[in-house]
Amino acid sequence: MDTRTGLPVVGMVGAGQLARMTHQAAIALGQSLRVLAAAPDDGAALVAADVQFGDHTDLAALRTFAKGCDVVTFDHEHVPTEHIRTLAAEGVKLYPGADALLYAQDKRAMRERLSALGAPVPRWRPDAADLASFGDEVGWPVVAKAVRGGYDGRGVWMLDAGSPLPPGVELMLEERVPLRRELAVQVARSPFGQVAAYPVVETVQRDGICVEVLAPAPGLPEELAVAAQQLAIDIATALGVVGLLAVELFEVDGGLVVNELAMRPHNSGHWTIEGARTSQFEQHLRAVLDYPMGDTTLTAPAVVMANVLGGEPGGMSIDERLHHLFAAEPGVKVHLYGKQVRPGRKIGHVTALGDDLDDVRERAGRAAKWLQEGSLRPRESQ
Amino acid sequence: MDTRTGLPVVGMVGAGQLARMTHQAAIALGQSLRVLAAAPDDGAALVAADVQFGDHTDLAALRTFAKGCDVVTFDHEHVPTEHIRTLAAEGVKLYPGADALLYAQDKRAMRERLSALGAPVPRWRPDAADLASFGDEVGWPVVAKAVRGGYDGRGVWMLDAGSPLPPGVELMLEERVPLRRELAVQVARSPFGQVAAYPVVETVQRDGICVEVLAPAPGLPEELAVAAQQLAIDIATALGVVGLLAVELFEVDGGLVVNELAMRPHNSGHWTIEGARTSQFEQHLRAVLDYPMGDTTLTAPAVVMANVLGGEPGGMSIDERLHHLFAAEPGVKVHLYGKQVRPGRKIGHVTALGDDLDDVRERAGRAAKWLQEGSLRPRESQ
């Protein structure tokens, strides 16, 4: 407990933009998020009062960090499962726990477990041993995934018949699902077992990176929206998740297929900061603190979040770009992560809200493009 | 400039709840607010990464603090005018500047200037010398105000004929205005001269402290609302304010009378965090950074902010109260300032939003009362 405020202390391992925005939400709840940062210029380390430095794979660093925290949670999935188990055995409260987090860390374990639960998943193989026969069965190309450690399109390969396997990485195989589009649904679950679901969103990817999120997913039949929320609630409950769970889905002919799971605030939920009555960051804190969940209602009929990726170096500074953007779009909300600009790196996001999806989407897209490129010329690589 | 982010550095003198919530807004803009705190447990010092300690009346401390800030602004009005002038002469950019801030620091100067501008003010006298004749002219009781340093009902006295003057304080006199109710309007002005006005709100006071803000002010005729916004815009422009200006108004038969001015984010604007597209804290930052102003549109037809005052010691902890509140009111937004509870001290606020003012007001009031008292029994002093 923080003796200055009489409130419990939440620690977050990792100090990227998720921790940064969680700290923002923590302030309203009377909290100050404690973060374990790798470097002083990590997004959250730049803005939080309570920063410790250390490696998230170092048990001793984690142990020191956890001391004085009432609950420890995560900005990413990369803390070794065995360290989480060790700390839990030593009495540290960690959410999500190792038994749940495993399914966000290990894609093979996730596929096994979801299959056993009867959740809709692509056809898959636990390793690459029978690539040829699997490809002949499900059709080429086949999706090969790193069992651990992939994100934002990294750790995923499309293999044609006879393709060499990517070297030095433990692989599993999945069929390439003939998808209509990608959806995502966030739920939060508390230790008490309360679960709250956000509206289902559409996520738009480019080169394996999410560039845009549309909330609510346009034209999604009500029964499919409810099915997606129920699926996420069932998964959160079955896996014993505490905190946020993001379920990434493929919409296919005849229904839904689970793509990935994340157990933390997630890029597909950034729209909730302005677009839902309770942001995913506040919700994650409420969940790990075992507070009752907040209202997940939309605040506008149409909400669009667009990621801002780092553009080519040179040209207008971010500060100048902000000036122009705010002049052109006084209603677009900007979130910058305090990161040095590198091409392709997520350096922030923008959110637009309104009554008309097309209008909102155009405003968000234009704002993101402007921050990214400092120019409104058509993107060459589109 | 912050070399890590390429963005300008904003420093705020004072580290109370206004700085705390300004820091929250700064994070989204890629910033980290630098604060000058008096003590480690100041609300903003608990949550900000960039904290310096010092006395806001100490020129040397202010000078050290300003070093490396691109712009310096204020959490309160208590920095001596002459220090602001000295620093400005040394090249520090301070917003609002001394020439504007004076009118939020010195009530006599404010009355003189507003009278000269033709703004509606109560009848007043620059000192208490002719109390008896003034009282006979405008009616008893007469309002005596400390020329400098009053806030939240402190520094204000009601004097009847023959009352002794409060000792040891420089006074001015005002007529007691027969008011229907109190209103407030926030505007923000940038160095460029752009001004943006928020909707006019009603502020409800109890014992001289604002307990509730209703946005927009219910039943306010459109022409009076526009007149109030225009008045605030005119004052901001005439005084050369940069940043937020809150104009506290009395609604009287036949129009409006200016009560007080504040040149910073203000309690009467806390509703904007969820209730307006751009919060007053973001708007203040945009103004002092000379960014174009954000959209001030309401996000719901009715928004009510209720202050949470510290209750009597003992009983349920704040943490327990939060549990119960969140269970009962999943849609009410809570803002706690990290303060030790002392009876009557503002320790936070809550905001409710919706379509129906009566419903929203009841939810906000009940939530504030609960956090305050840990009980729903009727308040004895009501």
Short mmCIF file of C-alpha atoms in Angstrom, two decimals, chain B residues 175-363:
data_model
loop_
_atom_site.label_atom_id
_atom_site.label_comp_id
_atom_site.label_asym_id
_atom_site.label_seq_id
_atom_site.Cartn_x
_atom_site.Cartn_y
_atom_site.Cartn_z
CA GLU B 175 -22.02 45.18 -2.96
CA ARG B 176 -23.72 41.88 -2.25
CA VAL B 177 -25.24 41.08 -5.61
CA PRO B 178 -28.79 39.67 -5.54
CA LEU B 179 -27.91 36.68 -7.65
CA ARG B 180 -30.10 34.00 -9.13
CA ARG B 181 -27.23 31.61 -9.43
CA GLU B 182 -23.51 31.39 -10.26
CA LEU B 183 -22.20 30.64 -13.71
CA ALA B 184 -18.71 30.16 -15.10
CA VAL B 185 -17.20 30.17 -18.53
CA GLN B 186 -13.75 28.98 -19.59
CA VAL B 187 -11.90 30.31 -22.56
CA ALA B 188 -8.39 29.54 -23.73
CA ARG B 189 -6.24 32.00 -25.63
CA SER B 190 -2.96 31.38 -27.44
CA PRO B 191 -0.09 33.84 -28.00
CA PHE B 192 -1.18 33.90 -31.63
CA GLY B 193 -4.48 35.29 -30.33
CA GLN B 194 -6.80 32.40 -31.08
CA VAL B 195 -9.54 32.10 -28.45
CA ALA B 196 -11.79 29.09 -27.86
CA ALA B 197 -14.72 29.18 -25.46
CA TYR B 198 -16.31 26.28 -23.61
CA PRO B 199 -20.05 26.08 -23.01
CA VAL B 200 -21.25 28.14 -20.02
CA VAL B 201 -21.74 26.11 -16.84
CA GLU B 202 -23.62 26.56 -13.58
CA THR B 203 -21.53 26.28 -10.43
CA VAL B 204 -23.24 25.32 -7.21
CA GLN B 205 -21.56 26.52 -4.03
CA ARG B 206 -21.92 25.45 -0.43
CA ASP B 207 -20.18 27.39 2.34
CA GLY B 208 -18.24 29.30 -0.30
CA ILE B 209 -16.86 26.13 -1.89
CA CYS B 210 -17.92 24.87 -5.29
CA VAL B 211 -19.55 21.49 -4.80
CA GLU B 212 -21.07 20.87 -8.20
CA VAL B 213 -20.80 22.05 -11.79
CA LEU B 214 -23.60 21.53 -14.32
CA ALA B 215 -22.65 21.61 -18.00
CA PRO B 216 -24.21 23.18 -19.90
CA ALA B 217 -25.89 25.58 -17.44
CA PRO B 218 -29.49 24.35 -17.42
CA GLY B 219 -32.16 26.66 -18.79
CA LEU B 220 -29.73 29.40 -19.73
CA PRO B 221 -31.17 31.46 -22.58
CA GLU B 222 -29.01 31.19 -25.69
CA GLU B 223 -28.41 34.95 -25.86
CA LEU B 224 -27.15 35.02 -22.27
CA ALA B 225 -24.87 32.05 -22.97
CA VAL B 226 -23.42 33.79 -26.00
CA ALA B 227 -23.07 37.03 -24.01
CA ALA B 228 -21.14 35.19 -21.30
CA GLN B 229 -18.80 33.57 -23.84
CA GLN B 230 -18.29 36.88 -25.62
CA LEU B 231 -17.57 38.60 -22.31
CA ALA B 232 -14.91 36.00 -21.46
CA ILE B 233 -13.38 36.25 -24.92
CA ASP B 234 -13.29 40.04 -24.67
CA ILE B 235 -11.65 39.91 -21.23
CA ALA B 236 -9.07 37.34 -22.35
CA THR B 237 -8.23 39.45 -25.37
CA ALA B 238 -8.17 42.80 -23.58
CA LEU B 239 -5.98 41.47 -20.75
CA GLY B 240 -3.71 39.54 -23.11
CA VAL B 241 -4.29 36.27 -21.27
CA VAL B 242 -2.40 33.23 -22.59
CA GLY B 243 -3.70 29.89 -21.38
CA LEU B 244 -6.99 29.22 -19.66
CA LEU B 245 -9.15 32.00 -18.30
CA ALA B 246 -12.07 31.08 -16.06
CA VAL B 247 -14.62 33.86 -15.58
CA GLU B 248 -16.89 33.30 -12.59
CA LEU B 249 -20.18 35.08 -13.09
CA PHE B 250 -23.33 35.94 -11.19
CA GLU B 251 -26.56 35.62 -13.10
CA VAL B 252 -28.77 38.50 -11.95
CA ASP B 253 -32.05 39.99 -13.09
CA GLY B 254 -31.26 41.48 -16.43
CA GLY B 255 -27.91 39.91 -17.11
CA LEU B 256 -24.48 38.96 -15.83
CA VAL B 257 -21.96 40.33 -13.34
CA VAL B 258 -18.32 39.26 -13.21
CA ASN B 259 -17.35 37.80 -9.85
CA GLU B 260 -13.78 36.46 -10.14
CA LEU B 261 -11.12 35.63 -12.70
CA ALA B 262 -8.68 32.69 -12.68
CA MET B 263 -5.94 32.24 -15.27
CA ARG B 264 -5.30 28.52 -15.21
CA PRO B 265 -7.31 25.33 -15.40
CA HIS B 266 -10.08 25.78 -12.86
CA ASN B 267 -12.38 23.63 -10.75
CA SER B 268 -15.34 24.87 -12.79
CA GLY B 269 -13.75 23.22 -15.84
CA HIS B 270 -12.96 19.75 -14.48
CA TRP B 271 -16.08 18.44 -16.24
CA THR B 272 -14.26 18.93 -19.56
CA ILE B 273 -12.01 15.89 -19.00
CA GLU B 274 -14.79 13.57 -20.11
CA GLY B 275 -17.47 16.11 -20.94
CA ALA B 276 -15.78 18.08 -23.72
CA ARG B 277 -13.90 16.90 -26.76
CA THR B 278 -10.79 18.72 -25.46
CA SER B 279 -10.17 18.90 -21.72
CA GLN B 280 -9.26 22.23 -20.15
CA PHE B 281 -5.90 20.72 -19.21
CA GLU B 282 -5.02 19.80 -22.77
CA GLN B 283 -6.39 23.17 -23.88
CA HIS B 284 -4.18 25.03 -21.42
CA LEU B 285 -1.14 23.16 -22.73
CA ARG B 286 -2.12 23.81 -26.33
CA ALA B 287 -2.51 27.50 -25.52
CA VAL B 288 0.84 27.95 -23.76
CA LEU B 289 2.53 25.92 -26.53
CA ASP B 290 0.83 28.18 -29.13
CA TYR B 291 -0.81 25.16 -30.72
CA PRO B 292 -4.22 25.76 -32.30
CA MET B 293 -7.06 25.27 -29.82
CA GLY B 294 -8.99 22.00 -29.56
CA ASP B 295 -12.68 21.36 -30.07
CA THR B 296 -14.71 22.48 -27.02
CA THR B 297 -17.90 20.63 -27.95
CA LEU B 298 -19.79 18.74 -25.24
CA THR B 299 -19.57 14.92 -25.48
CA ALA B 300 -23.01 14.39 -23.93
CA PRO B 301 -26.16 16.48 -23.48
CA ALA B 302 -25.66 16.70 -19.71
CA VAL B 303 -22.42 16.57 -17.73
CA VAL B 304 -22.14 17.01 -13.97
CA MET B 305 -18.93 17.30 -11.97
CA ALA B 306 -19.14 16.98 -8.19
CA ASN B 307 -16.23 17.72 -5.89
CA VAL B 308 -15.20 15.15 -3.32
CA LEU B 309 -14.29 16.79 -0.04
CA GLY B 310 -12.47 14.99 2.72
CA GLY B 311 -14.90 13.59 5.29
CA GLU B 312 -14.45 12.86 8.97
CA PRO B 313 -11.57 10.50 9.68
CA GLY B 314 -12.30 6.84 10.30
CA GLY B 315 -14.68 4.42 8.66
CA MET B 316 -14.11 2.78 5.33
CA SER B 317 -10.84 3.40 3.49
CA ILE B 318 -10.90 5.25 0.18
CA ASP B 319 -9.96 1.98 -1.50
CA GLU B 320 -13.04 0.24 -0.06
CA ARG B 321 -15.22 3.18 -1.00
CA LEU B 322 -13.98 2.96 -4.58
CA HIS B 323 -14.95 -0.73 -4.71
CA HIS B 324 -18.49 0.03 -3.65
CA LEU B 325 -18.81 3.08 -5.85
CA PHE B 326 -17.64 1.25 -8.96
CA ALA B 327 -20.08 -1.57 -8.26
CA ALA B 328 -22.98 0.85 -7.92
CA GLU B 329 -21.99 3.30 -10.66
CA PRO B 330 -19.91 1.69 -13.43
CA GLY B 331 -20.26 4.80 -15.60
CA VAL B 332 -19.18 7.49 -13.13
CA LYS B 333 -15.62 8.71 -13.71
CA VAL B 334 -13.46 9.23 -10.64
CA HIS B 335 -10.48 11.56 -10.25
CA LEU B 336 -8.51 11.31 -7.03
CA TYR B 337 -5.73 13.78 -6.32
CA GLY B 338 -3.49 11.61 -4.17
CA LYS B 339 -4.15 13.76 -1.12
CA GLN B 340 -4.35 12.80 2.51
CA VAL B 341 -7.95 13.13 3.64
CA ARG B 342 -8.68 16.18 5.79
CA PRO B 343 -12.24 17.33 6.54
CA GLY B 344 -13.38 19.83 3.91
CA ARG B 345 -10.27 19.45 1.71
CA LYS B 346 -10.89 18.79 -1.97
CA ILE B 347 -9.47 15.30 -2.46
CA GLY B 348 -10.96 14.53 -5.86
CA HIS B 349 -13.95 14.86 -8.09
CA VAL B 350 -16.38 12.68 -9.99
CA THR B 351 -18.05 13.24 -13.34
CA ALA B 352 -21.26 11.73 -14.68
CA LEU B 353 -22.59 12.10 -18.22
CA GLY B 354 -25.87 11.30 -19.89
CA ASP B 355 -28.99 12.53 -21.57
CA ASP B 356 -31.02 13.61 -18.57
CA LEU B 357 -29.64 16.28 -16.25
CA ASP B 358 -31.63 15.23 -13.18
CA ASP B 359 -30.44 11.64 -13.50
CA VAL B 360 -26.84 12.64 -14.19
CA ARG B 361 -26.85 15.08 -11.30
CA GLU B 362 -28.20 12.53 -8.90
CA ARG B 363 -25.56 9.98 -9.94
#
